[in-house]
Coordinates of C-alpha atoms in Angstrom, one line a residue:
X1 CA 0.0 0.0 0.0
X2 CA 1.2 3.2 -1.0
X3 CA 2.4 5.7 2.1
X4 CA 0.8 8.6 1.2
X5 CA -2.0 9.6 -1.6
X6 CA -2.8 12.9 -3.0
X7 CA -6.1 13.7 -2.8
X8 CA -7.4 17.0 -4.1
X9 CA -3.6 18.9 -3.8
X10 CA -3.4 17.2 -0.3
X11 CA -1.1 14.4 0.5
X12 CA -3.3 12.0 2.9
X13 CA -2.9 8.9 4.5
X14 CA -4.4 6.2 2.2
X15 CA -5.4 3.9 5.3
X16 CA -8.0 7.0 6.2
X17 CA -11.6 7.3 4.0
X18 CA -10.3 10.4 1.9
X19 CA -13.2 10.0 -0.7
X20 CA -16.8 10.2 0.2
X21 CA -18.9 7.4 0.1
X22 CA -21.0 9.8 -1.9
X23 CA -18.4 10.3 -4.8
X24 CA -20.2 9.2 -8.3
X25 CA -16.6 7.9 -9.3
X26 CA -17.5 5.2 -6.1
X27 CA -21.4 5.4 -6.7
X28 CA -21.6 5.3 -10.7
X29 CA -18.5 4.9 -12.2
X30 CA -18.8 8.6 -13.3
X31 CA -15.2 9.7 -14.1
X32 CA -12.2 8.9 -16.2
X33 CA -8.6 7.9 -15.6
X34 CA -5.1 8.0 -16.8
X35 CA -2.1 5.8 -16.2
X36 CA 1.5 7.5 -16.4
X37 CA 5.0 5.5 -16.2
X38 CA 7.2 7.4 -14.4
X39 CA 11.2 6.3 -14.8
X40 CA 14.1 8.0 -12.6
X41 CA 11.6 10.2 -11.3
X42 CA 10.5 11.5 -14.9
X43 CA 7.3 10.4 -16.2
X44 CA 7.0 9.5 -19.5
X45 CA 4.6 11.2 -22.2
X46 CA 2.8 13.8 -19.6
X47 CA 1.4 15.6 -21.9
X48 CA 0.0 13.2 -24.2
X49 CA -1.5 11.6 -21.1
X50 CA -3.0 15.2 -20.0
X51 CA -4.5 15.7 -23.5
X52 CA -6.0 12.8 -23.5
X53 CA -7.5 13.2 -20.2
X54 CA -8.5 16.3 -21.6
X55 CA -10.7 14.2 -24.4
X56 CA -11.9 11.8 -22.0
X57 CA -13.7 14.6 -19.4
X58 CA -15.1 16.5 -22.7
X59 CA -16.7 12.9 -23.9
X60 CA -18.4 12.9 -20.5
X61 CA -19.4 16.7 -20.0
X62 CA -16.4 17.6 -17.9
X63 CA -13.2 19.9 -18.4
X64 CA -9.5 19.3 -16.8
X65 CA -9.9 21.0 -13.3
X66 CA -6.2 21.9 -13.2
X67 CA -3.6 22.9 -15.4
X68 CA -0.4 20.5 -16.9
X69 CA 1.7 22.2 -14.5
X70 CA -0.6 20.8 -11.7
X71 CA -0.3 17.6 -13.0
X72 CA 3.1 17.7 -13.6
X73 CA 4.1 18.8 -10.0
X74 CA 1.2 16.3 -8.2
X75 CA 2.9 13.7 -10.0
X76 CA 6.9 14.5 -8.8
X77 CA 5.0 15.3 -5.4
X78 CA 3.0 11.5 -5.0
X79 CA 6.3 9.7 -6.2
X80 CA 8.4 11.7 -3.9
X81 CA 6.1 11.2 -1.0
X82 CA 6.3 6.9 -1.7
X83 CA 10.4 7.2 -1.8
X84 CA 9.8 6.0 -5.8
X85 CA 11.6 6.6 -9.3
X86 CA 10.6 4.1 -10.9
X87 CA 6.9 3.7 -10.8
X88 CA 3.4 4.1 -12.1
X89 CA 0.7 6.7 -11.2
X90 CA -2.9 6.2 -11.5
X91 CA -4.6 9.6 -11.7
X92 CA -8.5 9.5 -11.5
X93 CA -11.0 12.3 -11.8
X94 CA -14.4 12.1 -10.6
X95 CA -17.6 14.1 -11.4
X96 CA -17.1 14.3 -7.2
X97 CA -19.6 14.1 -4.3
X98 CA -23.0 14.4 -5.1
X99 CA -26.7 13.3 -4.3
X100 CA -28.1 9.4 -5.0
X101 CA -29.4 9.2 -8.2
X102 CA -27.9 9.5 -12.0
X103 CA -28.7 13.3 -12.5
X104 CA -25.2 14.8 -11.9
X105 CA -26.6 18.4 -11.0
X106 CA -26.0 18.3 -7.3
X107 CA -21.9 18.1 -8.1
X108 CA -20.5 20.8 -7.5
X109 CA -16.2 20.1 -7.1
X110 CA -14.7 17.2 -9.2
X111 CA -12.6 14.3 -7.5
X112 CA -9.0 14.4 -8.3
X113 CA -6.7 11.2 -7.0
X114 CA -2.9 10.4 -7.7
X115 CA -1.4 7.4 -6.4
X116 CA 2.1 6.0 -6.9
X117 CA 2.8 2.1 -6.6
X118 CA 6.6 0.8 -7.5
X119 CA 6.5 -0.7 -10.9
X120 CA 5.8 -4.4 -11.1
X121 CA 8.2 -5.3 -14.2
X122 CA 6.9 -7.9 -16.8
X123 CA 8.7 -10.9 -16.5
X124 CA 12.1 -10.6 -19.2
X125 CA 10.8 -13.8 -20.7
X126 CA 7.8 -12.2 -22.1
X127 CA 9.8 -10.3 -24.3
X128 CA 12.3 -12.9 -25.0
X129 CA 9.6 -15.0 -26.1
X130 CA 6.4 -13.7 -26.4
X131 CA 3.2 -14.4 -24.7
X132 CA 0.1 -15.9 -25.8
X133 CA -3.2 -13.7 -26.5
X134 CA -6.8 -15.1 -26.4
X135 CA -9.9 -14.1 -28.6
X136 CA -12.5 -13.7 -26.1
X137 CA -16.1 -14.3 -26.1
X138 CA -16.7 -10.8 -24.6
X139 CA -17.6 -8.2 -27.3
X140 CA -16.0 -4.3 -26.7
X141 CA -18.4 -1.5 -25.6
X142 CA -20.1 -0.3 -28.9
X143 CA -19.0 3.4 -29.6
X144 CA -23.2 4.0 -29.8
X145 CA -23.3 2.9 -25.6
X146 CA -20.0 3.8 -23.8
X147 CA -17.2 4.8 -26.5
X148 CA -14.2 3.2 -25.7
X149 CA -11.8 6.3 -26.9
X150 CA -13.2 7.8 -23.3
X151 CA -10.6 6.2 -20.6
X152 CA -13.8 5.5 -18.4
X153 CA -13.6 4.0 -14.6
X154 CA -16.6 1.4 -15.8
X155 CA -13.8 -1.3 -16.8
X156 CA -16.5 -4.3 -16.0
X157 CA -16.3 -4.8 -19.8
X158 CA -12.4 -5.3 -19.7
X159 CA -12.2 -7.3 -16.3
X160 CA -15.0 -9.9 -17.4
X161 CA -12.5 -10.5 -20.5
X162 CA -9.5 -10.6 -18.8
X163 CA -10.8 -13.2 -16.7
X164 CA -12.4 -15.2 -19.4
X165 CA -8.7 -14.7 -21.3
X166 CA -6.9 -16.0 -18.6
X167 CA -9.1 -18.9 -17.7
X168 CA -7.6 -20.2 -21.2
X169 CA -4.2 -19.9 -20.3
X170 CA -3.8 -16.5 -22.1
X171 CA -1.6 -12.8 -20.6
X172 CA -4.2 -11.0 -22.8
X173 CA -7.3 -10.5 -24.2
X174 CA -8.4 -9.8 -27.9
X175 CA -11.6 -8.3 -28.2
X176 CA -13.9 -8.1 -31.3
X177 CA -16.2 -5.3 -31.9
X178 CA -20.0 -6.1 -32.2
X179 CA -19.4 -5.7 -36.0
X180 CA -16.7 -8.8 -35.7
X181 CA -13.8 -6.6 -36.4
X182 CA -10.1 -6.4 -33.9
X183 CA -10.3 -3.5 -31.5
X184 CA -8.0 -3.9 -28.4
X185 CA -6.7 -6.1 -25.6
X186 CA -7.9 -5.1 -22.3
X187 CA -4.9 -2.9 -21.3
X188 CA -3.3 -2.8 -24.6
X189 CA -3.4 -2.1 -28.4
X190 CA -3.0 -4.6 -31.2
X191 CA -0.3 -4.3 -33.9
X192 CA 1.0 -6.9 -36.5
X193 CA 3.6 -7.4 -39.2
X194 CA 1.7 -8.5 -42.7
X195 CA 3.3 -8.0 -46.3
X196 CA 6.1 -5.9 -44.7
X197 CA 3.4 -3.6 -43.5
X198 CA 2.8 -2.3 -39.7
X199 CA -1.2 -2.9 -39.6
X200 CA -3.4 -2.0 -36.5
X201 CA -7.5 -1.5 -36.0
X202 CA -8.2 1.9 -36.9
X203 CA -9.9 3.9 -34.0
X204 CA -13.7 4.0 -35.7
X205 CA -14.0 0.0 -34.8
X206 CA -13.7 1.3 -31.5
X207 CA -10.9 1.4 -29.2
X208 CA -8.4 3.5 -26.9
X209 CA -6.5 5.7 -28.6
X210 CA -3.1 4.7 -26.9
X211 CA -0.6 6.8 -25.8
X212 CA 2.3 4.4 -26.7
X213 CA 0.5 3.1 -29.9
X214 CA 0.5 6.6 -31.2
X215 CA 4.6 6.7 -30.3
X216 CA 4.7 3.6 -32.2
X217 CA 3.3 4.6 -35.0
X218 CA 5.4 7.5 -35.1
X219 CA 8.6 5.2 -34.2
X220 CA 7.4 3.1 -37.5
X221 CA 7.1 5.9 -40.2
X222 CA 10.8 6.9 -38.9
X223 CA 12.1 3.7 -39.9
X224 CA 10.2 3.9 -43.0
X225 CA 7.7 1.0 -42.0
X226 CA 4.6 1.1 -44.1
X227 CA 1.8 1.9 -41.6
X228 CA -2.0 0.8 -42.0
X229 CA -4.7 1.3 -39.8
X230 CA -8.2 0.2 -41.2
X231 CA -10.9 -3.0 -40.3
X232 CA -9.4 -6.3 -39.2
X233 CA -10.7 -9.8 -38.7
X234 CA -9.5 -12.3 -36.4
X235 CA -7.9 -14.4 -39.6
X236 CA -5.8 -11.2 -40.4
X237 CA -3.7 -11.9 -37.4
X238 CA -3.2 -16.0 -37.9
X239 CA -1.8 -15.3 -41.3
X240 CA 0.6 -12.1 -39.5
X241 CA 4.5 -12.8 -39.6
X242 CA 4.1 -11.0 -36.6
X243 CA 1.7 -9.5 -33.6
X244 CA 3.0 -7.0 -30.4
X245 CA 0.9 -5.4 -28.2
X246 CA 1.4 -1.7 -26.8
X247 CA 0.5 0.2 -23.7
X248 CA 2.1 2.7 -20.9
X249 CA 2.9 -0.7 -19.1
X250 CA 3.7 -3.3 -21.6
X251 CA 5.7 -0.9 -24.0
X252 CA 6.3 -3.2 -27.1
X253 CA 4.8 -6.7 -26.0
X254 CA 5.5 -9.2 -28.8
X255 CA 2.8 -11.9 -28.9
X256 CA 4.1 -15.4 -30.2
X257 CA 0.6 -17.4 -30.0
X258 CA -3.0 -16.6 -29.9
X259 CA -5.9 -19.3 -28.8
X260 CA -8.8 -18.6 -31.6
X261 CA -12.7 -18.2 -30.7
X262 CA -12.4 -22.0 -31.7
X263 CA -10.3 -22.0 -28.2
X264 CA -7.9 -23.9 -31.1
X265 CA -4.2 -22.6 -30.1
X266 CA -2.4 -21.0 -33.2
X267 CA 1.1 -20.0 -33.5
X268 CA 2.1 -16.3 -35.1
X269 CA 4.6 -16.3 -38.1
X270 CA 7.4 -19.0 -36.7
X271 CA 6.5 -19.0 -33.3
X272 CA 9.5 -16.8 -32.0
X273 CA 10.2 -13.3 -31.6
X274 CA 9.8 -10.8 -34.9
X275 CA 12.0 -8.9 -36.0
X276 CA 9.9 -5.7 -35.9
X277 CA 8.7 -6.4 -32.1
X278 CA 12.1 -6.8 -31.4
X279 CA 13.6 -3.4 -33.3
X280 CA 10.4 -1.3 -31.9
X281 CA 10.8 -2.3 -28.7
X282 CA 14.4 -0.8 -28.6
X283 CA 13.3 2.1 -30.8
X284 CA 10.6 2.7 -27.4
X285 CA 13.3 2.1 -25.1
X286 CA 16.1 4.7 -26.6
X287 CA 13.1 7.1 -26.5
X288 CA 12.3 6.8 -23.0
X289 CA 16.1 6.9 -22.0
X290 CA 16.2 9.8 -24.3
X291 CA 13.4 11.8 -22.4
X292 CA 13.8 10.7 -19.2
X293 CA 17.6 9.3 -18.5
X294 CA 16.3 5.6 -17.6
X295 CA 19.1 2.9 -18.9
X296 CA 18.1 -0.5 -20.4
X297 CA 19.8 -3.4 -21.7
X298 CA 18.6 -3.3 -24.6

């Protein structure tokens, strides 16, 4: 458990009820969130991260009750408070403390919540040698009922198909859109190697628009990587040389197998590590050492 907490520019005790009972992020899920790596004491992407926080509150009827700079120093503040560099800090904002009942009028000061854990690194093997993804049963929330670009604190949709991916043996989830077409893992975004050609679900099926999936992208059209981002079915990715997932956590996660909606197991390319996981993985890594001063072996 973290030491301390900050709670609405106060640094609390996180053993003591710091958030009422009454807060619709508790009550209703009302609110959004953002997830920031932060290495040698520098988090990585801020702004991105605050932009797209920004994006999230608008998509619910909310605007960014502080500025970057807020965010920037609440972040150094939290870490420095938990004895951390290297870390991860959950940020949640609430619609705040209001009345029973949906109608949101009675709020009348939003909820804002940092908290800093130590950074629970994937094991090196995963990257050595992939991991294994599962197609889920579980269809993503349609953009027409809660649009997934808004970084919502109603993750039911993703917990129910994490579970069901891990009951079959899977570190991931794949999850089709009510249409059929790839949208996103549950914590990550879905890229693969086909033709010589970086391909990823476009953001109309549906899905996060990443933070580190937009660095990727960027990272590929440096290296002169054809980049496509359009519909996918499942059979897209059986027939991939290669798949990786992305997110503020995972980085570059290469995936090396995938169990079907068949619950058949099917291996990616020739089973092993791609070469493109492998290159954009260090491509992320020099980046982050670049902004931030955080060595790898790489």
């Amino acid at each position: 458990m973290p030491k301390k907490i900050w709670v609405n520019g106060r640094l609390v005790d996180p053993r003591r009820p710091a958030v009422s009972v009454f807060d619709r992020g508790f009550l209703y899920g009302d609110g959004v969130y953002e997830t920031i790596r932060v290495y040698d004491g520098k988090p990585f992407q801020l702004e991105p991260h605050f932009q797209r926080l920004a994006r999230s509150l608008r998509g619910i009827g909310m605007r960014v009750p502080f500025g970057r700079a807020v965010l920037g120093d609440a972040v150094a503040s939290v870490m420095a408070a938990n004895r951390l560099a290297d870390g991860v800090v959950r940020l949640t904002v609430t619609r705040g403390e209001g009345a029973l009942g949906f109608d949101p009028a009675s709020c009348r000061r939003p909820t804002v919540v940092l908290l800093a854990v130590p950074f629970a690194s994937h094991p090196a093997v995963h990257y050595e040698k992939g991991v294994r993804a599962v197609f889920v049963r579980l269809r993503r929330n349609a953009k027409n009922a809660l649009d997934p670009s808004i970084k919502s604190l109603n993750n039911l949709n993703n917990i129910l198909a994490k579970m069901e991916s891990m009951k079959k043996g899977g570190q991931e989830a794949l999850m089709l859109n009510q249409e059929g077409y790839l949208t996103e893992g549950t914590i990550s975004n879905i890229f693969f190697i086909s033709g010589g050609v970086l391909k990823t679900p476009s953001l109309d099926c549906g899905l996060l628009d990443g933070v580190t999936r937009s660095v990727v992208l960027s990272l590929a059209k440096r290296r002169s990587l054809a980049v496509w981002e359009g519909r996918c079915r499942p059979r897209h990715l059986f027939s991939a040389e290669e798949v990786f997932l992305t997110s503020t956590t995972l980085e570059v996660m290469p995936v090396t197998s995938v169990v079907d909606e068949q619950g058949r197991l099917r291996r990616i390319g020739s089973g092993q590590v791609g070469e493109w996981s492998g290159r954009l993985l260090r491509d992320y890594r020099r980046l982050i050492t670049k902004a931030t001063g955080k060595k790898f072996k790489i």
